[in-house]
Amino acid sequence: SEQGPAFSVSMRHAFVPFSGGMILAADYSQLELRVLAHLSKDQRLLQVLNGGADVFRCIAAEWKSVDPDSVTDGLRQQAKQICYGIIYGMGAKSLGEQMGVEENDAACYIETFKSRYRGINAFLKETVKNCGKNGYVQTLMGRRRYLPGITNTNAHVKAHAERQAVNTTVQGSAADIVKLATVNIQKRLRQTYPAAPLSHQHPAPLVMGRFCGAGSSRRRAVTRHPRGGYFVLQLHDELIYETTDEDVIQVAQIVKREMETAVKLYVKMRAKVKVGPSWGDLEDLDI
C-alpha cells in the first residue's frame, strides 16, 4: 500500500490554557550573545546588537569584510554557529563537524573571527586567566562555580575546564537575568491583579441556580476565571504564562517590559511575545 504524506506532531500542542484563556510565551532575542557583548565590551558586537538590523547577517558581514546585503543564508548560519560555538566552548573539531567543514578550516574560521572581534578574544583569555588564579568563575550576579580542573596537568582536563569557565560565565549570567525577570514579573502581576490567587488552580464551575417552570430546578454552570497571568514554565530564555483573554495585552506588556529591564547592560535586551490557544500554536504579538 502507498504511504500517506509524512507529517510531524509537536507535543507543544498538548499544552493548553484553562478554558477561555490564552498561552503567552515570551523569549529573549540572542540573550547569551548580548551577555557576551556586555561582558567582553566588544565595540563591534555592541554596535551590531544596538542597531536594528539582522544581528547575524551583520556579524557575518563584519567577519568576512563584505556588505551585509551580499551575505548569503549559508554565511549567516556559519557566523551564528561560530558565535554560539564560542559561547558553548566548542573546539575546532566539534565546530567543524557542526558546520560540515574540516577541523583546520573551522580553526581558521574561529581565528579570523576572534581577530575581527578582539574584545571577545580578550574576554575569553581574561576569563580563563582569572579562573586559574581564583579557582572559580562568577556570574553577573555573583554566583560562583569552582573549576579545579583549570590547573590540572592533563591537557584534556584543563581544556575542558577552560571551556566550562567561559560557558558558565556567559550562560550562568543569562540564567541570572531570566530568573530575576521572572521574580520581577511576578511582583508586577501581584500589584496589578491583587485579587488573583498566588497560583492558578483550574477553578470548579460556579453553579448559579435558575428555576425554569414549576417544581423543576435547572442549574447552569458558569466558570469564573481569575483575572491576571499565571506563570507556567521557564525554558532556557523563554517564559510561559497562561492568561485570560481580556488581560492578554496588559500581561504581555508587563512581561515584555520586565524582561527587557531586568538588568542594565551595555547592550539593549529585547524580548518577543507570542500568544495563542496552545503552546504549539502561537503567533507574534506586536506591543
PDB file of C-alpha atoms in Angstrom:
ATOM      1  CA  SER A   1       0.000   0.000   0.000  1.00  0.00           C
ATOM      2  CA  GLU A   2       1.094   3.557  -0.667  1.00  0.00           C
ATOM      3  CA  GLN A   3       2.372   5.541   2.244  1.00  0.00           C
ATOM      4  CA  GLY A   4       0.498   8.691   3.144  1.00  0.00           C
ATOM      5  CA  PRO A   5       2.187  12.093   3.308  1.00  0.00           C
ATOM      6  CA  ALA A   6       4.792  12.495   6.052  1.00  0.00           C
ATOM      7  CA  PHE A   7       3.742  14.749   8.904  1.00  0.00           C
ATOM      8  CA  SER A   8       5.092  15.773  12.276  1.00  0.00           C
ATOM      9  CA  VAL A   9       3.266  16.454  15.515  1.00  0.00           C
ATOM     10  CA  SER A  10       4.602  18.835  18.117  1.00  0.00           C
ATOM     11  CA  MET A  11       3.939  17.808  21.713  1.00  0.00           C
ATOM     12  CA  ARG A  12       3.598  21.511  22.468  1.00  0.00           C
ATOM     13  CA  HIS A  13       0.051  21.376  21.085  1.00  0.00           C
ATOM     14  CA  ALA A  14      -0.842  19.295  24.160  1.00  0.00           C
ATOM     15  CA  PHE A  15      -0.193  22.252  26.477  1.00  0.00           C
ATOM     16  CA  VAL A  16      -3.353  24.338  26.597  1.00  0.00           C
ATOM     17  CA  PRO A  17      -4.571  27.046  28.991  1.00  0.00           C
ATOM     18  CA  PHE A  18      -7.677  26.993  31.169  1.00  0.00           C
ATOM     19  CA  SER A  19     -10.937  27.234  29.222  1.00  0.00           C
ATOM     20  CA  GLY A  20     -11.332  30.679  27.679  1.00  0.00           C
ATOM     21  CA  GLY A  21      -7.687  31.564  28.333  1.00  0.00           C
ATOM     22  CA  MET A  22      -4.552  32.028  26.262  1.00  0.00           C
ATOM     23  CA  ILE A  23      -0.962  30.770  26.379  1.00  0.00           C
ATOM     24  CA  LEU A  24       1.539  33.637  26.375  1.00  0.00           C
ATOM     25  CA  ALA A  25       5.207  32.876  25.660  1.00  0.00           C
ATOM     26  CA  ALA A  26       7.962  35.491  25.782  1.00  0.00           C
ATOM     27  CA  ASP A  27      11.547  34.843  24.827  1.00  0.00           C
ATOM     28  CA  TYR A  28      14.730  36.896  24.733  1.00  0.00           C
ATOM     29  CA  SER A  29      16.387  37.668  21.402  1.00  0.00           C
ATOM     30  CA  GLN A  30      20.022  36.464  21.395  1.00  0.00           C
ATOM     31  CA  LEU A  31      20.277  36.751  25.194  1.00  0.00           C
ATOM     32  CA  GLU A  32      23.586  34.885  25.532  1.00  0.00           C
ATOM     33  CA  LEU A  33      25.161  36.847  22.689  1.00  0.00           C
ATOM     34  CA  ARG A  34      24.065  40.086  24.359  1.00  0.00           C
ATOM     35  CA  VAL A  35      25.566  38.896  27.663  1.00  0.00           C
ATOM     36  CA  LEU A  36      28.813  38.079  25.826  1.00  0.00           C
ATOM     37  CA  ALA A  37      28.815  41.571  24.278  1.00  0.00           C
ATOM     38  CA  HIS A  38      28.268  43.143  27.713  1.00  0.00           C
ATOM     39  CA  LEU A  39      30.943  41.108  29.490  1.00  0.00           C
ATOM     40  CA  SER A  40      33.517  41.479  26.699  1.00  0.00           C
ATOM     41  CA  LYS A  41      32.633  45.134  25.931  1.00  0.00           C
ATOM     42  CA  ASP A  42      33.499  44.351  22.297  1.00  0.00           C
ATOM     43  CA  GLN A  43      32.690  47.588  20.446  1.00  0.00           C
ATOM     44  CA  ARG A  44      31.846  45.935  17.114  1.00  0.00           C
ATOM     45  CA  LEU A  45      29.465  43.466  18.740  1.00  0.00           C
ATOM     46  CA  LEU A  46      27.830  46.144  20.918  1.00  0.00           C
ATOM     47  CA  GLN A  47      27.278  48.289  17.830  1.00  0.00           C
ATOM     48  CA  VAL A  48      25.663  45.441  15.875  1.00  0.00           C
ATOM     49  CA  LEU A  49      23.385  44.445  18.777  1.00  0.00           C
ATOM     50  CA  ASN A  50      22.309  48.016  19.496  1.00  0.00           C
ATOM     51  CA  GLY A  51      21.455  48.581  15.817  1.00  0.00           C
ATOM     52  CA  GLY A  52      18.143  47.457  14.363  1.00  0.00           C
ATOM     53  CA  ALA A  53      19.449  45.214  11.562  1.00  0.00           C
ATOM     54  CA  ASP A  54      19.643  41.401  11.390  1.00  0.00           C
ATOM     55  CA  VAL A  55      22.276  40.577  14.014  1.00  0.00           C
ATOM     56  CA  PHE A  56      23.920  37.506  12.472  1.00  0.00           C
ATOM     57  CA  ARG A  57      23.864  38.953   8.948  1.00  0.00           C
ATOM     58  CA  CYS A  58      25.773  41.981  10.265  1.00  0.00           C
ATOM     59  CA  ILE A  59      28.212  39.792  12.214  1.00  0.00           C
ATOM     60  CA  ALA A  60      28.863  37.682   9.081  1.00  0.00           C
ATOM     61  CA  ALA A  61      29.459  40.867   7.037  1.00  0.00           C
ATOM     62  CA  GLU A  62      31.913  42.170   9.673  1.00  0.00           C
ATOM     63  CA  TRP A  63      33.684  38.817   9.888  1.00  0.00           C
ATOM     64  CA  LYS A  64      34.133  38.483   6.108  1.00  0.00           C
ATOM     65  CA  SER A  65      34.562  42.246   5.461  1.00  0.00           C
ATOM     66  CA  VAL A  66      31.711  42.302   2.933  1.00  0.00           C
ATOM     67  CA  ASP A  67      28.499  44.272   2.504  1.00  0.00           C
ATOM     68  CA  PRO A  68      25.578  42.937   4.648  1.00  0.00           C
ATOM     69  CA  ASP A  69      23.376  42.741   1.520  1.00  0.00           C
ATOM     70  CA  SER A  70      25.754  40.224  -0.069  1.00  0.00           C
ATOM     71  CA  VAL A  71      25.654  37.844   2.933  1.00  0.00           C
ATOM     72  CA  THR A  72      24.008  34.545   1.974  1.00  0.00           C
ATOM     73  CA  ASP A  73      21.862  32.495   4.355  1.00  0.00           C
ATOM     74  CA  GLY A  74      24.678  29.929   4.489  1.00  0.00           C
ATOM     75  CA  LEU A  75      27.258  32.506   5.557  1.00  0.00           C
ATOM     76  CA  ARG A  76      24.830  33.944   8.125  1.00  0.00           C
ATOM     77  CA  GLN A  77      24.344  30.430   9.558  1.00  0.00           C
ATOM     78  CA  GLN A  78      28.135  29.935   9.794  1.00  0.00           C
ATOM     79  CA  ALA A  79      28.553  33.221  11.695  1.00  0.00           C
ATOM     80  CA  LYS A  80      25.774  32.142  14.081  1.00  0.00           C
ATOM     81  CA  GLN A  81      27.423  28.743  14.633  1.00  0.00           C
ATOM     82  CA  ILE A  82      30.780  30.377  15.412  1.00  0.00           C
ATOM     83  CA  CYS A  83      29.199  32.854  17.876  1.00  0.00           C
ATOM     84  CA  TYR A  84      27.434  30.102  19.792  1.00  0.00           C
ATOM     85  CA  GLY A  85      30.408  27.770  19.389  1.00  0.00           C
ATOM     86  CA  ILE A  86      32.497  30.309  21.299  1.00  0.00           C
ATOM     87  CA  ILE A  87      29.800  30.730  23.981  1.00  0.00           C
ATOM     88  CA  TYR A  88      29.410  26.949  24.402  1.00  0.00           C
ATOM     89  CA  GLY A  89      33.180  26.484  24.477  1.00  0.00           C
ATOM     90  CA  MET A  90      33.307  24.316  21.346  1.00  0.00           C
ATOM     91  CA  GLY A  91      36.675  23.325  19.961  1.00  0.00           C
ATOM     92  CA  ALA A  92      37.525  23.429  16.242  1.00  0.00           C
ATOM     93  CA  LYS A  93      36.767  19.703  15.889  1.00  0.00           C
ATOM     94  CA  SER A  94      33.171  19.930  17.207  1.00  0.00           C
ATOM     95  CA  LEU A  95      32.519  23.190  15.381  1.00  0.00           C
ATOM     96  CA  GLY A  96      33.876  21.736  12.133  1.00  0.00           C
ATOM     97  CA  GLU A  97      31.523  18.758  12.440  1.00  0.00           C
ATOM     98  CA  GLN A  98      28.567  21.047  13.078  1.00  0.00           C
ATOM     99  CA  MET A  99      29.458  23.354  10.177  1.00  0.00           C
ATOM    100  CA  GLY A 100      30.301  20.493   7.840  1.00  0.00           C
ATOM    101  CA  VAL A 101      33.898  21.640   7.252  1.00  0.00           C
ATOM    102  CA  GLU A 102      37.371  20.268   8.027  1.00  0.00           C
ATOM    103  CA  GLU A 103      38.796  20.835  11.512  1.00  0.00           C
ATOM    104  CA  ASN A 104      41.605  23.029  10.122  1.00  0.00           C
ATOM    105  CA  ASP A 105      39.103  25.216   8.265  1.00  0.00           C
ATOM    106  CA  ALA A 106      36.975  25.560  11.416  1.00  0.00           C
ATOM    107  CA  ALA A 107      40.083  26.566  13.415  1.00  0.00           C
ATOM    108  CA  CYS A 108      40.869  29.143  10.737  1.00  0.00           C
ATOM    109  CA  TYR A 109      37.298  30.496  10.858  1.00  0.00           C
ATOM    110  CA  ILE A 110      37.493  30.841  14.649  1.00  0.00           C
ATOM    111  CA  GLU A 111      40.832  32.663  14.474  1.00  0.00           C
ATOM    112  CA  THR A 112      39.706  35.157  11.820  1.00  0.00           C
ATOM    113  CA  PHE A 113      36.503  35.709  13.807  1.00  0.00           C
ATOM    114  CA  LYS A 114      38.445  36.374  17.023  1.00  0.00           C
ATOM    115  CA  SER A 115      40.845  38.733  15.247  1.00  0.00           C
ATOM    116  CA  ARG A 116      37.821  40.723  13.987  1.00  0.00           C
ATOM    117  CA  TYR A 117      36.177  40.780  17.425  1.00  0.00           C
ATOM    118  CA  ARG A 118      39.195  41.491  19.610  1.00  0.00           C
ATOM    119  CA  GLY A 119      37.090  42.297  22.668  1.00  0.00           C
ATOM    120  CA  ILE A 120      35.637  38.780  22.644  1.00  0.00           C
ATOM    121  CA  ASN A 121      39.114  37.234  22.360  1.00  0.00           C
ATOM    122  CA  ALA A 122      40.413  39.359  25.257  1.00  0.00           C
ATOM    123  CA  PHE A 123      37.392  38.358  27.378  1.00  0.00           C
ATOM    124  CA  LEU A 124      37.969  34.635  26.691  1.00  0.00           C
ATOM    125  CA  LYS A 125      41.622  34.881  27.741  1.00  0.00           C
ATOM    126  CA  GLU A 126      40.866  37.027  30.791  1.00  0.00           C
ATOM    127  CA  THR A 127      38.098  34.664  31.990  1.00  0.00           C
ATOM    128  CA  VAL A 128      40.403  31.630  31.766  1.00  0.00           C
ATOM    129  CA  LYS A 129      43.275  33.521  33.430  1.00  0.00           C
ATOM    130  CA  ASN A 130      41.134  34.711  36.361  1.00  0.00           C
ATOM    131  CA  CYS A 131      39.676  31.239  36.808  1.00  0.00           C
ATOM    132  CA  GLY A 132      43.210  29.805  37.002  1.00  0.00           C
ATOM    133  CA  LYS A 133      44.125  32.405  39.636  1.00  0.00           C
ATOM    134  CA  ASN A 134      40.929  32.174  41.749  1.00  0.00           C
ATOM    135  CA  GLY A 135      39.873  28.568  41.116  1.00  0.00           C
ATOM    136  CA  TYR A 136      36.330  29.658  40.233  1.00  0.00           C
ATOM    137  CA  VAL A 137      34.292  31.791  37.828  1.00  0.00           C
ATOM    138  CA  GLN A 138      31.499  34.147  38.767  1.00  0.00           C
ATOM    139  CA  THR A 139      28.265  35.082  37.001  1.00  0.00           C
ATOM    140  CA  LEU A 140      26.929  38.596  36.541  1.00  0.00           C
ATOM    141  CA  MET A 141      25.058  38.338  39.850  1.00  0.00           C
ATOM    142  CA  GLY A 142      27.835  36.744  41.861  1.00  0.00           C
ATOM    143  CA  ARG A 143      27.088  33.014  41.662  1.00  0.00           C
ATOM    144  CA  ARG A 144      30.320  31.023  41.763  1.00  0.00           C
ATOM    145  CA  ARG A 145      31.323  27.804  40.076  1.00  0.00           C
ATOM    146  CA  TYR A 146      34.564  26.188  41.227  1.00  0.00           C
ATOM    147  CA  LEU A 147      36.586  24.525  38.466  1.00  0.00           C
ATOM    148  CA  PRO A 148      39.536  22.654  39.998  1.00  0.00           C
ATOM    149  CA  GLY A 149      40.410  21.175  36.587  1.00  0.00           C
ATOM    150  CA  ILE A 150      41.672  24.604  35.447  1.00  0.00           C
ATOM    151  CA  THR A 151      45.135  23.897  36.945  1.00  0.00           C
ATOM    152  CA  ASN A 152      45.272  20.200  36.011  1.00  0.00           C
ATOM    153  CA  THR A 153      48.433  18.966  34.303  1.00  0.00           C
ATOM    154  CA  ASN A 154      46.339  16.803  31.957  1.00  0.00           C
ATOM    155  CA  ALA A 155      45.820  18.929  28.828  1.00  0.00           C
ATOM    156  CA  HIS A 156      42.396  17.403  28.105  1.00  0.00           C
ATOM    157  CA  VAL A 157      41.064  18.069  31.627  1.00  0.00           C
ATOM    158  CA  LYS A 158      42.495  21.611  31.600  1.00  0.00           C
ATOM    159  CA  ALA A 159      40.987  22.440  28.180  1.00  0.00           C
ATOM    160  CA  HIS A 160      37.590  21.143  29.346  1.00  0.00           C
ATOM    161  CA  ALA A 161      37.709  23.366  32.453  1.00  0.00           C
ATOM    162  CA  GLU A 162      38.703  26.371  30.311  1.00  0.00           C
ATOM    163  CA  ARG A 163      35.664  25.845  28.075  1.00  0.00           C
ATOM    164  CA  GLN A 164      33.456  25.491  31.172  1.00  0.00           C
ATOM    165  CA  ALA A 165      34.868  28.748  32.560  1.00  0.00           C
ATOM    166  CA  VAL A 166      33.660  30.731  29.541  1.00  0.00           C
ATOM    167  CA  ASN A 167      30.439  28.771  29.151  1.00  0.00           C
ATOM    168  CA  THR A 168      29.427  29.135  32.810  1.00  0.00           C
ATOM    169  CA  THR A 169      30.195  32.862  32.918  1.00  0.00           C
ATOM    170  CA  VAL A 170      28.035  33.619  29.863  1.00  0.00           C
ATOM    171  CA  GLN A 171      25.232  31.068  30.262  1.00  0.00           C
ATOM    172  CA  GLY A 172      25.110  31.413  34.053  1.00  0.00           C
ATOM    173  CA  SER A 173      24.737  35.185  33.718  1.00  0.00           C
ATOM    174  CA  ALA A 174      21.942  34.718  31.165  1.00  0.00           C
ATOM    175  CA  ALA A 175      20.204  32.361  33.629  1.00  0.00           C
ATOM    176  CA  ASP A 176      20.559  35.007  36.383  1.00  0.00           C
ATOM    177  CA  ILE A 177      18.787  37.544  34.165  1.00  0.00           C
ATOM    178  CA  VAL A 178      15.907  35.183  33.301  1.00  0.00           C
ATOM    179  CA  LYS A 179      15.374  34.300  36.985  1.00  0.00           C
ATOM    180  CA  LEU A 180      15.421  37.958  38.035  1.00  0.00           C
ATOM    181  CA  ALA A 181      12.942  38.871  35.281  1.00  0.00           C
ATOM    182  CA  THR A 182      10.636  36.033  36.432  1.00  0.00           C
ATOM    183  CA  VAL A 183      10.609  37.362  40.007  1.00  0.00           C
ATOM    184  CA  ASN A 184      10.037  40.962  38.845  1.00  0.00           C
ATOM    185  CA  ILE A 185       7.160  39.898  36.573  1.00  0.00           C
ATOM    186  CA  GLN A 186       5.546  38.045  39.489  1.00  0.00           C
ATOM    187  CA  LYS A 187       5.787  41.146  41.712  1.00  0.00           C
ATOM    188  CA  ARG A 188       4.242  43.314  38.994  1.00  0.00           C
ATOM    189  CA  LEU A 189       1.412  40.814  38.356  1.00  0.00           C
ATOM    190  CA  ARG A 190       0.638  40.747  42.103  1.00  0.00           C
ATOM    191  CA  GLN A 191       0.437  44.562  42.141  1.00  0.00           C
ATOM    192  CA  THR A 192      -1.723  44.702  39.008  1.00  0.00           C
ATOM    193  CA  TYR A 193      -4.076  41.838  39.952  1.00  0.00           C
ATOM    194  CA  PRO A 194      -4.169  41.850  43.792  1.00  0.00           C
ATOM    195  CA  ALA A 195      -7.256  39.615  43.919  1.00  0.00           C
ATOM    196  CA  ALA A 196      -5.666  36.867  41.811  1.00  0.00           C
ATOM    197  CA  PRO A 197      -4.689  33.687  43.686  1.00  0.00           C
ATOM    198  CA  LEU A 198      -0.946  33.092  44.122  1.00  0.00           C
ATOM    199  CA  SER A 199      -1.109  30.018  41.946  1.00  0.00           C
ATOM    200  CA  HIS A 200      -3.620  29.270  39.239  1.00  0.00           C
ATOM    201  CA  GLN A 201      -5.851  26.346  40.148  1.00  0.00           C
ATOM    202  CA  HIS A 202      -8.306  25.467  37.396  1.00  0.00           C
ATOM    203  CA  PRO A 203     -11.441  26.578  39.250  1.00  0.00           C
ATOM    204  CA  ALA A 204     -14.509  24.425  39.835  1.00  0.00           C
ATOM    205  CA  PRO A 205     -17.536  25.819  37.988  1.00  0.00           C
ATOM    206  CA  LEU A 206     -19.577  28.306  39.980  1.00  0.00           C
ATOM    207  CA  VAL A 207     -23.131  26.915  39.979  1.00  0.00           C
ATOM    208  CA  MET A 208     -25.846  29.508  39.642  1.00  0.00           C
ATOM    209  CA  GLY A 209     -29.399  28.429  40.495  1.00  0.00           C
ATOM    210  CA  ARG A 210     -32.050  29.125  37.878  1.00  0.00           C
ATOM    211  CA  PHE A 211     -35.643  27.958  38.147  1.00  0.00           C
ATOM    212  CA  CYS A 212     -37.451  27.107  34.933  1.00  0.00           C
ATOM    213  CA  GLY A 213     -41.066  26.100  35.350  1.00  0.00           C
ATOM    214  CA  ALA A 214     -42.990  24.951  38.369  1.00  0.00           C
ATOM    215  CA  GLY A 215     -41.363  22.384  40.584  1.00  0.00           C
ATOM    216  CA  SER A 216     -38.299  21.854  38.375  1.00  0.00           C
ATOM    217  CA  SER A 217     -34.904  23.300  39.042  1.00  0.00           C
ATOM    218  CA  ARG A 218     -32.226  23.517  36.376  1.00  0.00           C
ATOM    219  CA  ARG A 219     -28.797  24.722  37.135  1.00  0.00           C
ATOM    220  CA  ARG A 220     -26.426  26.446  34.771  1.00  0.00           C
ATOM    221  CA  ALA A 221     -22.670  26.044  35.397  1.00  0.00           C
ATOM    222  CA  VAL A 222     -20.616  29.193  34.878  1.00  0.00           C
ATOM    223  CA  THR A 223     -16.836  29.016  35.234  1.00  0.00           C
ATOM    224  CA  ARG A 224     -15.371  32.085  36.865  1.00  0.00           C
ATOM    225  CA  HIS A 225     -11.771  32.606  35.766  1.00  0.00           C
ATOM    226  CA  PRO A 226      -9.376  34.559  37.961  1.00  0.00           C
ATOM    227  CA  ARG A 227      -8.024  37.724  36.333  1.00  0.00           C
ATOM    228  CA  GLY A 228      -4.352  38.140  35.502  1.00  0.00           C
ATOM    229  CA  GLY A 229      -1.488  35.995  34.261  1.00  0.00           C
ATOM    230  CA  TYR A 230      -0.128  32.770  35.736  1.00  0.00           C
ATOM    231  CA  PHE A 231       3.421  31.508  35.419  1.00  0.00           C
ATOM    232  CA  VAL A 232       3.634  28.037  33.861  1.00  0.00           C
ATOM    233  CA  LEU A 233       7.212  27.294  32.858  1.00  0.00           C
ATOM    234  CA  GLN A 234      10.708  28.611  32.230  1.00  0.00           C
ATOM    235  CA  LEU A 235      12.514  27.053  29.278  1.00  0.00           C
ATOM    236  CA  HIS A 236      16.056  28.453  28.937  1.00  0.00           C
ATOM    237  CA  ASP A 237      15.446  32.071  27.842  1.00  0.00           C
ATOM    238  CA  GLU A 238      11.673  31.688  27.392  1.00  0.00           C
ATOM    239  CA  LEU A 239       8.926  32.328  29.959  1.00  0.00           C
ATOM    240  CA  ILE A 240       5.462  30.812  29.505  1.00  0.00           C
ATOM    241  CA  TYR A 241       2.248  32.060  31.151  1.00  0.00           C
ATOM    242  CA  GLU A 242      -1.459  31.415  30.870  1.00  0.00           C
ATOM    243  CA  THR A 243      -3.753  34.398  30.983  1.00  0.00           C
ATOM    244  CA  THR A 244      -7.377  35.382  30.463  1.00  0.00           C
ATOM    245  CA  ASP A 245      -8.351  36.763  27.036  1.00  0.00           C
ATOM    246  CA  GLU A 246      -9.239  40.150  28.494  1.00  0.00           C
ATOM    247  CA  ASP A 247      -5.859  40.574  30.233  1.00  0.00           C
ATOM    248  CA  VAL A 248      -3.576  39.280  27.487  1.00  0.00           C
ATOM    249  CA  ILE A 249      -2.353  42.721  26.310  1.00  0.00           C
ATOM    250  CA  GLN A 250      -1.692  44.036  29.814  1.00  0.00           C
ATOM    251  CA  VAL A 251       0.073  40.823  30.900  1.00  0.00           C
ATOM    252  CA  ALA A 252       2.146  40.853  27.680  1.00  0.00           C
ATOM    253  CA  GLN A 253       3.208  44.451  28.344  1.00  0.00           C
ATOM    254  CA  ILE A 254       4.237  43.599  31.922  1.00  0.00           C
ATOM    255  CA  VAL A 255       6.195  40.500  30.838  1.00  0.00           C
ATOM    256  CA  LYS A 256       7.985  42.269  27.963  1.00  0.00           C
ATOM    257  CA  ARG A 257       8.868  45.365  29.994  1.00  0.00           C
ATOM    258  CA  GLU A 258      10.206  43.424  32.994  1.00  0.00           C
ATOM    259  CA  MET A 259      12.239  41.077  30.758  1.00  0.00           C
ATOM    260  CA  GLU A 260      13.837  43.970  28.898  1.00  0.00           C
ATOM    261  CA  THR A 261      14.651  45.984  32.045  1.00  0.00           C
ATOM    262  CA  ALA A 262      15.672  43.204  34.485  1.00  0.00           C
ATOM    263  CA  VAL A 263      19.289  44.423  34.378  1.00  0.00           C
ATOM    264  CA  LYS A 264      21.040  47.332  32.688  1.00  0.00           C
ATOM    265  CA  LEU A 265      23.670  46.113  30.252  1.00  0.00           C
ATOM    266  CA  TYR A 266      25.868  47.918  27.727  1.00  0.00           C
ATOM    267  CA  VAL A 267      23.520  46.460  25.142  1.00  0.00           C
ATOM    268  CA  LYS A 268      19.723  46.615  24.914  1.00  0.00           C
ATOM    269  CA  MET A 269      17.816  43.475  25.829  1.00  0.00           C
ATOM    270  CA  ARG A 270      14.977  42.503  23.534  1.00  0.00           C
ATOM    271  CA  ALA A 271      12.030  40.196  24.240  1.00  0.00           C
ATOM    272  CA  LYS A 272       9.420  38.904  21.784  1.00  0.00           C
ATOM    273  CA  VAL A 273       5.913  37.932  22.916  1.00  0.00           C
ATOM    274  CA  LYS A 274       3.704  35.306  21.279  1.00  0.00           C
ATOM    275  CA  VAL A 275       0.170  34.277  22.202  1.00  0.00           C
ATOM    276  CA  GLY A 276      -2.223  31.554  21.140  1.00  0.00           C
ATOM    277  CA  PRO A 277      -4.664  28.773  22.102  1.00  0.00           C
ATOM    278  CA  SER A 278      -1.829  26.299  22.847  1.00  0.00           C
ATOM    279  CA  TRP A 279       1.952  26.284  23.307  1.00  0.00           C
ATOM    280  CA  GLY A 280       2.243  24.745  19.840  1.00  0.00           C
ATOM    281  CA  ASP A 281       0.048  27.343  18.128  1.00  0.00           C
ATOM    282  CA  LEU A 282       1.423  30.780  18.902  1.00  0.00           C
ATOM    283  CA  GLU A 283       1.581  33.992  16.871  1.00  0.00           C
ATOM    284  CA  ASP A 284       3.661  37.142  17.370  1.00  0.00           C
ATOM    285  CA  LEU A 285       2.006  39.870  19.396  1.00  0.00           C
ATOM    286  CA  ASP A 286       3.222  43.348  18.469  1.00  0.00           C
ATOM    287  CA  ILE A 287       3.219  45.553  21.532  1.00  0.00           C
TER     288      ILE A 287
END
